PDB file of C-alpha atoms in Angstrom:
ATOM      1  CA  PHE A 105      36.914  33.664 153.504  1.00  0.00           C
ATOM      2  CA  ASP A 106      40.144  32.593 155.131  1.00  0.00           C
ATOM      3  CA  VAL A 107      39.912  29.285 153.269  1.00  0.00           C
ATOM      4  CA  VAL A 108      39.819  31.169 149.964  1.00  0.00           C
ATOM      5  CA  ARG A 109      42.892  33.168 150.952  1.00  0.00           C
ATOM      6  CA  GLU A 110      44.729  30.008 152.023  1.00  0.00           C
ATOM      7  CA  ALA A 111      43.811  28.218 148.784  1.00  0.00           C
ATOM      8  CA  SER A 112      44.993  31.133 146.660  1.00  0.00           C
ATOM      9  CA  GLU A 113      48.343  31.087 148.461  1.00  0.00           C
ATOM     10  CA  LEU A 114      48.647  27.306 148.307  1.00  0.00           C
ATOM     11  CA  TYR A 115      48.009  27.206 144.563  1.00  0.00           C
ATOM     12  CA  ASP A 116      49.877  30.457 143.863  1.00  0.00           C
ATOM     13  CA  MET A 117      46.766  32.132 142.471  1.00  0.00           C
ATOM     14  CA  LYS A 118      46.138  35.853 142.502  1.00  0.00           C
ATOM     15  CA  LEU A 119      43.258  36.717 144.795  1.00  0.00           C
ATOM     16  CA  ILE A 120      41.532  40.057 144.400  1.00  0.00           C
ATOM     17  CA  GLU A 121      39.245  41.018 147.251  1.00  0.00           C
ATOM     18  CA  LEU A 122      36.508  43.467 146.354  1.00  0.00           C
ATOM     19  CA  ASN A 123      34.814  45.458 149.087  1.00  0.00           C
ATOM     20  CA  LEU A 124      31.433  46.665 147.916  1.00  0.00           C
ATOM     21  CA  ASP A 125      29.341  49.267 149.659  1.00  0.00           C
ATOM     22  CA  LYS A 126      26.198  51.290 148.952  1.00  0.00           C
ATOM     23  CA  ARG A 127      27.977  53.144 146.123  1.00  0.00           C
ATOM     24  CA  ILE A 128      27.332  50.166 143.841  1.00  0.00           C
ATOM     25  CA  ILE A 129      23.697  51.244 143.664  1.00  0.00           C
ATOM     26  CA  LYS A 130      24.707  53.667 140.911  1.00  0.00           C
ATOM     27  CA  GLU A 131      25.629  50.592 138.845  1.00  0.00           C
ATOM     28  CA  ILE A 132      22.036  49.288 138.764  1.00  0.00           C
ATOM     29  CA  PRO A 133      21.085  50.978 135.438  1.00  0.00           C
ATOM     30  CA  LYS A 134      24.273  49.658 133.776  1.00  0.00           C
ATOM     31  CA  THR A 135      23.622  46.190 135.157  1.00  0.00           C
ATOM     32  CA  ILE A 136      20.042  46.212 133.869  1.00  0.00           C
ATOM     33  CA  TYR A 137      21.300  47.318 130.459  1.00  0.00           C
ATOM     34  CA  ALA A 138      23.962  44.595 130.404  1.00  0.00           C
ATOM     35  CA  THR A 139      21.640  41.803 131.498  1.00  0.00           C
ATOM     36  CA  GLU A 140      18.771  43.007 129.309  1.00  0.00           C
ATOM     37  CA  THR A 141      16.367  42.383 132.154  1.00  0.00           C
ATOM     38  CA  TYR A 142      14.701  44.189 135.022  1.00  0.00           C
ATOM     39  CA  GLY A 143      14.532  40.890 136.921  1.00  0.00           C
ATOM     40  CA  MET A 144      17.417  41.598 139.261  1.00  0.00           C
ATOM     41  CA  GLY A 145      16.649  38.482 141.315  1.00  0.00           C
ATOM     42  CA  HIS A 146      18.539  38.697 144.575  1.00  0.00           C
ATOM     43  CA  GLY A 147      20.888  41.379 143.348  1.00  0.00           C
ATOM     44  CA  ILE A 148      23.540  38.837 142.474  1.00  0.00           C
ATOM     45  CA  GLU A 149      23.712  40.327 138.997  1.00  0.00           C
ATOM     46  CA  LEU A 150      24.906  43.608 140.483  1.00  0.00           C
ATOM     47  CA  LEU A 151      27.608  41.752 142.368  1.00  0.00           C
ATOM     48  CA  HIS A 152      28.786  39.887 139.251  1.00  0.00           C
ATOM     49  CA  PHE A 153      28.716  43.099 137.227  1.00  0.00           C
ATOM     50  CA  ASN A 154      31.048  44.780 139.717  1.00  0.00           C
ATOM     51  CA  ILE A 155      33.330  41.752 140.010  1.00  0.00           C
ATOM     52  CA  SER A 156      33.731  41.814 136.248  1.00  0.00           C
ATOM     53  CA  LYS A 157      34.339  45.559 136.290  1.00  0.00           C
ATOM     54  CA  GLU A 158      37.155  45.057 138.801  1.00  0.00           C
ATOM     55  CA  ALA A 159      38.548  42.132 136.791  1.00  0.00           C
ATOM     56  CA  LEU A 160      38.801  44.415 133.774  1.00  0.00           C
ATOM     57  CA  LYS A 161      40.713  46.988 135.845  1.00  0.00           C
ATOM     58  CA  GLN A 162      43.076  44.241 136.987  1.00  0.00           C
ATOM     59  CA  LYS A 163      43.549  43.080 133.360  1.00  0.00           C
ATOM     60  CA  VAL A 164      42.048  39.671 134.158  1.00  0.00           C
ATOM     61  CA  LYS A 165      40.637  37.996 131.052  1.00  0.00           C
ATOM     62  CA  VAL A 166      39.012  34.866 132.519  1.00  0.00           C
ATOM     63  CA  LEU A 167      37.165  34.245 135.804  1.00  0.00           C
ATOM     64  CA  MET A 168      36.363  30.903 137.398  1.00  0.00           C
ATOM     65  CA  CYS A 169      32.747  30.595 138.452  1.00  0.00           C
ATOM     66  CA  GLY A 170      31.189  28.184 140.933  1.00  0.00           C
ATOM     67  CA  ALA A 171      27.816  28.132 139.175  1.00  0.00           C
ATOM     68  CA  GLY A 172      26.159  24.744 139.238  1.00  0.00           C
ATOM     69  CA  ILE A 173      27.624  23.365 142.442  1.00  0.00           C
ATOM     70  CA  ASP A 174      24.696  24.527 144.601  1.00  0.00           C
ATOM     71  CA  GLU A 175      22.148  23.090 142.190  1.00  0.00           C
ATOM     72  CA  GLU A 176      23.949  19.764 141.861  1.00  0.00           C
ATOM     73  CA  PHE A 177      24.884  19.196 145.499  1.00  0.00           C
ATOM     74  CA  PHE A 178      22.043  20.830 147.486  1.00  0.00           C
ATOM     75  CA  GLY A 179      23.860  24.016 148.420  1.00  0.00           C
ATOM     76  CA  TYR A 180      20.913  26.386 148.496  1.00  0.00           C
ATOM     77  CA  TRP A 181      19.157  27.229 151.710  1.00  0.00           C
ATOM     78  CA  HIS A 182      15.738  26.244 150.358  1.00  0.00           C
ATOM     79  CA  PHE A 183      16.968  22.655 150.146  1.00  0.00           C
ATOM     80  CA  LEU A 184      17.009  22.760 153.940  1.00  0.00           C
ATOM     81  CA  LYS A 185      13.304  23.513 154.252  1.00  0.00           C
ATOM     82  CA  SER A 186      12.724  19.879 155.213  1.00  0.00           C
ATOM     83  CA  LYS A 187      14.196  18.089 158.179  1.00  0.00           C
ATOM     84  CA  PHE A 188      17.152  16.159 156.865  1.00  0.00           C
ATOM     85  CA  ASN A 189      17.466  13.904 159.868  1.00  0.00           C
ATOM     86  CA  ARG A 190      14.381  12.110 158.495  1.00  0.00           C
ATOM     87  CA  LEU A 191      15.899  11.858 155.021  1.00  0.00           C
ATOM     88  CA  LYS A 192      17.199   8.306 155.263  1.00  0.00           C
ATOM     89  CA  ASN A 193      13.881   7.007 156.580  1.00  0.00           C
ATOM     90  CA  GLU A 194      11.445   8.718 154.245  1.00  0.00           C
ATOM     91  CA  LYS A 195      11.565   7.869 150.557  1.00  0.00           C
ATOM     92  CA  GLY A 196       8.899  10.472 149.778  1.00  0.00           C
ATOM     93  CA  LEU A 197      11.048  13.259 151.163  1.00  0.00           C
ATOM     94  CA  GLU A 198      14.081  12.011 149.260  1.00  0.00           C
ATOM     95  CA  LYS A 199      12.094  11.892 146.010  1.00  0.00           C
ATOM     96  CA  GLU A 200      10.863  15.442 146.627  1.00  0.00           C
ATOM     97  CA  LEU A 201      14.437  16.675 147.068  1.00  0.00           C
ATOM     98  CA  ILE A 202      15.631  14.829 143.954  1.00  0.00           C
ATOM     99  CA  LYS A 203      12.835  16.478 141.978  1.00  0.00           C
ATOM    100  CA  GLU A 204      13.747  19.882 143.406  1.00  0.00           C
ATOM    101  CA  ARG A 205      17.403  19.357 142.423  1.00  0.00           C
ATOM    102  CA  TYR A 206      16.348  18.372 138.904  1.00  0.00           C
ATOM    103  CA  ASN A 207      14.251  21.548 138.580  1.00  0.00           C
ATOM    104  CA  GLU A 208      17.131  23.712 139.827  1.00  0.00           C
ATOM    105  CA  ILE A 209      19.536  22.198 137.295  1.00  0.00           C
ATOM    106  CA  LYS A 210      16.969  22.552 134.525  1.00  0.00           C
ATOM    107  CA  GLN A 211      16.657  26.288 135.276  1.00  0.00           C
ATOM    108  CA  LEU A 212      20.399  26.848 135.655  1.00  0.00           C
ATOM    109  CA  TYR A 213      20.884  28.394 132.228  1.00  0.00           C
ATOM    110  CA  ASN A 214      18.056  30.919 132.501  1.00  0.00           C
ATOM    111  CA  SER A 215      18.488  31.688 136.173  1.00  0.00           C
ATOM    112  CA  HIS A 216      22.254  32.024 136.463  1.00  0.00           C
ATOM    113  CA  LEU A 217      24.429  31.314 133.482  1.00  0.00           C
ATOM    114  CA  LEU A 218      22.831  33.693 131.013  1.00  0.00           C
ATOM    115  CA  VAL A 219      22.812  36.665 133.379  1.00  0.00           C
ATOM    116  CA  ARG A 220      26.335  35.980 134.664  1.00  0.00           C
ATOM    117  CA  ASP A 221      27.600  35.684 131.122  1.00  0.00           C
ATOM    118  CA  ARG A 222      26.021  39.023 130.213  1.00  0.00           C
ATOM    119  CA  THR A 223      27.435  40.827 133.265  1.00  0.00           C
ATOM    120  CA  ARG A 224      30.890  39.514 132.482  1.00  0.00           C
ATOM    121  CA  MET A 225      30.777  40.133 128.750  1.00  0.00           C
ATOM    122  CA  ALA A 226      29.705  43.735 129.438  1.00  0.00           C
ATOM    123  CA  HIS A 227      33.347  44.126 130.497  1.00  0.00           C
ATOM    124  CA  GLY A 228      34.869  41.695 127.995  1.00  0.00           C
ATOM    125  CA  ILE A 229      35.496  39.070 130.681  1.00  0.00           C
ATOM    126  CA  GLU A 230      35.130  35.380 129.954  1.00  0.00           C
ATOM    127  CA  ALA A 231      33.897  32.938 132.607  1.00  0.00           C
ATOM    128  CA  ARG A 232      34.665  29.278 133.103  1.00  0.00           C
ATOM    129  CA  VAL A 233      32.045  27.151 134.842  1.00  0.00           C
ATOM    130  CA  PRO A 234      33.725  23.832 135.657  1.00  0.00           C
ATOM    131  CA  PHE A 235      30.778  22.504 137.637  1.00  0.00           C
ATOM    132  CA  VAL A 236      28.423  22.884 134.680  1.00  0.00           C
ATOM    133  CA  ASN A 237      29.298  19.926 132.531  1.00  0.00           C
ATOM    134  CA  VAL A 238      27.139  17.019 131.481  1.00  0.00           C
ATOM    135  CA  PRO A 239      29.134  14.176 133.109  1.00  0.00           C
ATOM    136  CA  LEU A 240      29.217  15.934 136.492  1.00  0.00           C
ATOM    137  CA  ILE A 241      25.528  16.837 136.327  1.00  0.00           C
ATOM    138  CA  GLU A 242      24.624  13.250 135.418  1.00  0.00           C
ATOM    139  CA  PHE A 243      26.801  11.948 138.257  1.00  0.00           C
ATOM    140  CA  SER A 244      25.317  14.378 140.777  1.00  0.00           C
ATOM    141  CA  MET A 245      21.799  13.277 139.865  1.00  0.00           C
ATOM    142  CA  LYS A 246      22.694   9.769 141.077  1.00  0.00           C
ATOM    143  CA  ILE A 247      23.869  10.919 144.502  1.00  0.00           C
ATOM    144  CA  PRO A 248      21.262  10.535 147.243  1.00  0.00           C
ATOM    145  CA  PRO A 249      20.382  13.821 148.974  1.00  0.00           C
ATOM    146  CA  SER A 250      21.508  12.370 152.322  1.00  0.00           C
ATOM    147  CA  PHE A 251      25.093  12.325 150.999  1.00  0.00           C
ATOM    148  CA  CYS A 252      24.910  16.045 150.219  1.00  0.00           C
ATOM    149  CA  VAL A 253      23.280  17.369 153.375  1.00  0.00           C
ATOM    150  CA  ASN A 254      23.964  15.900 156.785  1.00  0.00           C
ATOM    151  CA  ASN A 255      21.685  15.752 159.816  1.00  0.00           C
ATOM    152  CA  THR A 256      22.985  19.066 161.131  1.00  0.00           C
ATOM    153  CA  GLY A 257      22.129  20.880 157.881  1.00  0.00           C
ATOM    154  CA  GLU A 258      25.665  21.146 156.491  1.00  0.00           C
ATOM    155  CA  VAL A 259      25.202  21.556 152.732  1.00  0.00           C
ATOM    156  CA  LYS A 260      27.338  20.282 149.835  1.00  0.00           C
ATOM    157  CA  LYS A 261      28.735  17.734 152.295  1.00  0.00           C
ATOM    158  CA  ILE A 262      29.989  15.304 149.680  1.00  0.00           C
ATOM    159  CA  MET A 263      31.867  18.077 147.856  1.00  0.00           C
ATOM    160  CA  ARG A 264      33.345  19.404 151.098  1.00  0.00           C
ATOM    161  CA  ASP A 265      34.527  15.917 152.032  1.00  0.00           C
ATOM    162  CA  ALA A 266      35.918  15.229 148.559  1.00  0.00           C
ATOM    163  CA  THR A 267      37.900  18.473 148.413  1.00  0.00           C
ATOM    164  CA  ALA A 268      39.024  18.635 152.061  1.00  0.00           C
ATOM    165  CA  ILE A 269      42.371  17.087 151.175  1.00  0.00           C
ATOM    166  CA  PHE A 270      43.112  20.012 148.844  1.00  0.00           C
ATOM    167  CA  LEU A 271      42.130  22.746 151.281  1.00  0.00           C
TER     168      LEU A 271
END
C-alpha cells in the first residue's frame, strides 16, 4: 500500500488507514441489516460497512470507489484460470474471456454496487464510482484481453501502464 500512501501525498489527499481485526465480527448483524441480505459473499460487505463507519467518524461525506475496474480490465483472479501466454494464438480462449468480462460487467450492479451503496448509506456516506460509466465500459469491451493481462499473469496491465505516469 506504499503506492497509495505516495499518491495521497502527491495529490494532497487525506488518507485514512483502517486496521481491522477479529472485533469486526460483531458488526455482521448490522451489516446484514444494512445490506438487506444474508449473502455476505466474500465478506467484502463487512469491510465496506466498517470503512463507511470510520468515514463517518472522520466526517468524510464522499468516498471514491474502484468498483468496475476489475470487471472491465480483467482484474479478478478467476480471469487467470486460463493460460494467458496462449491468448494471442487462440481465438476461442479470447472469446471465452470476452464473454466472461461481459457477464461480470452485467452483474456489477447486483454483485457490488447495490451492496456497497447500502453499506455506505447505512452511515450516510456517498460513494463515487468513476470506473462505472457507460463510455468507459463500452471502451473496455473493445480492448482485447491480451492487453489487460500479460503472459506473466499481471492483471489490469493496460490500466497500470496508462496510469504509471501519475504514480
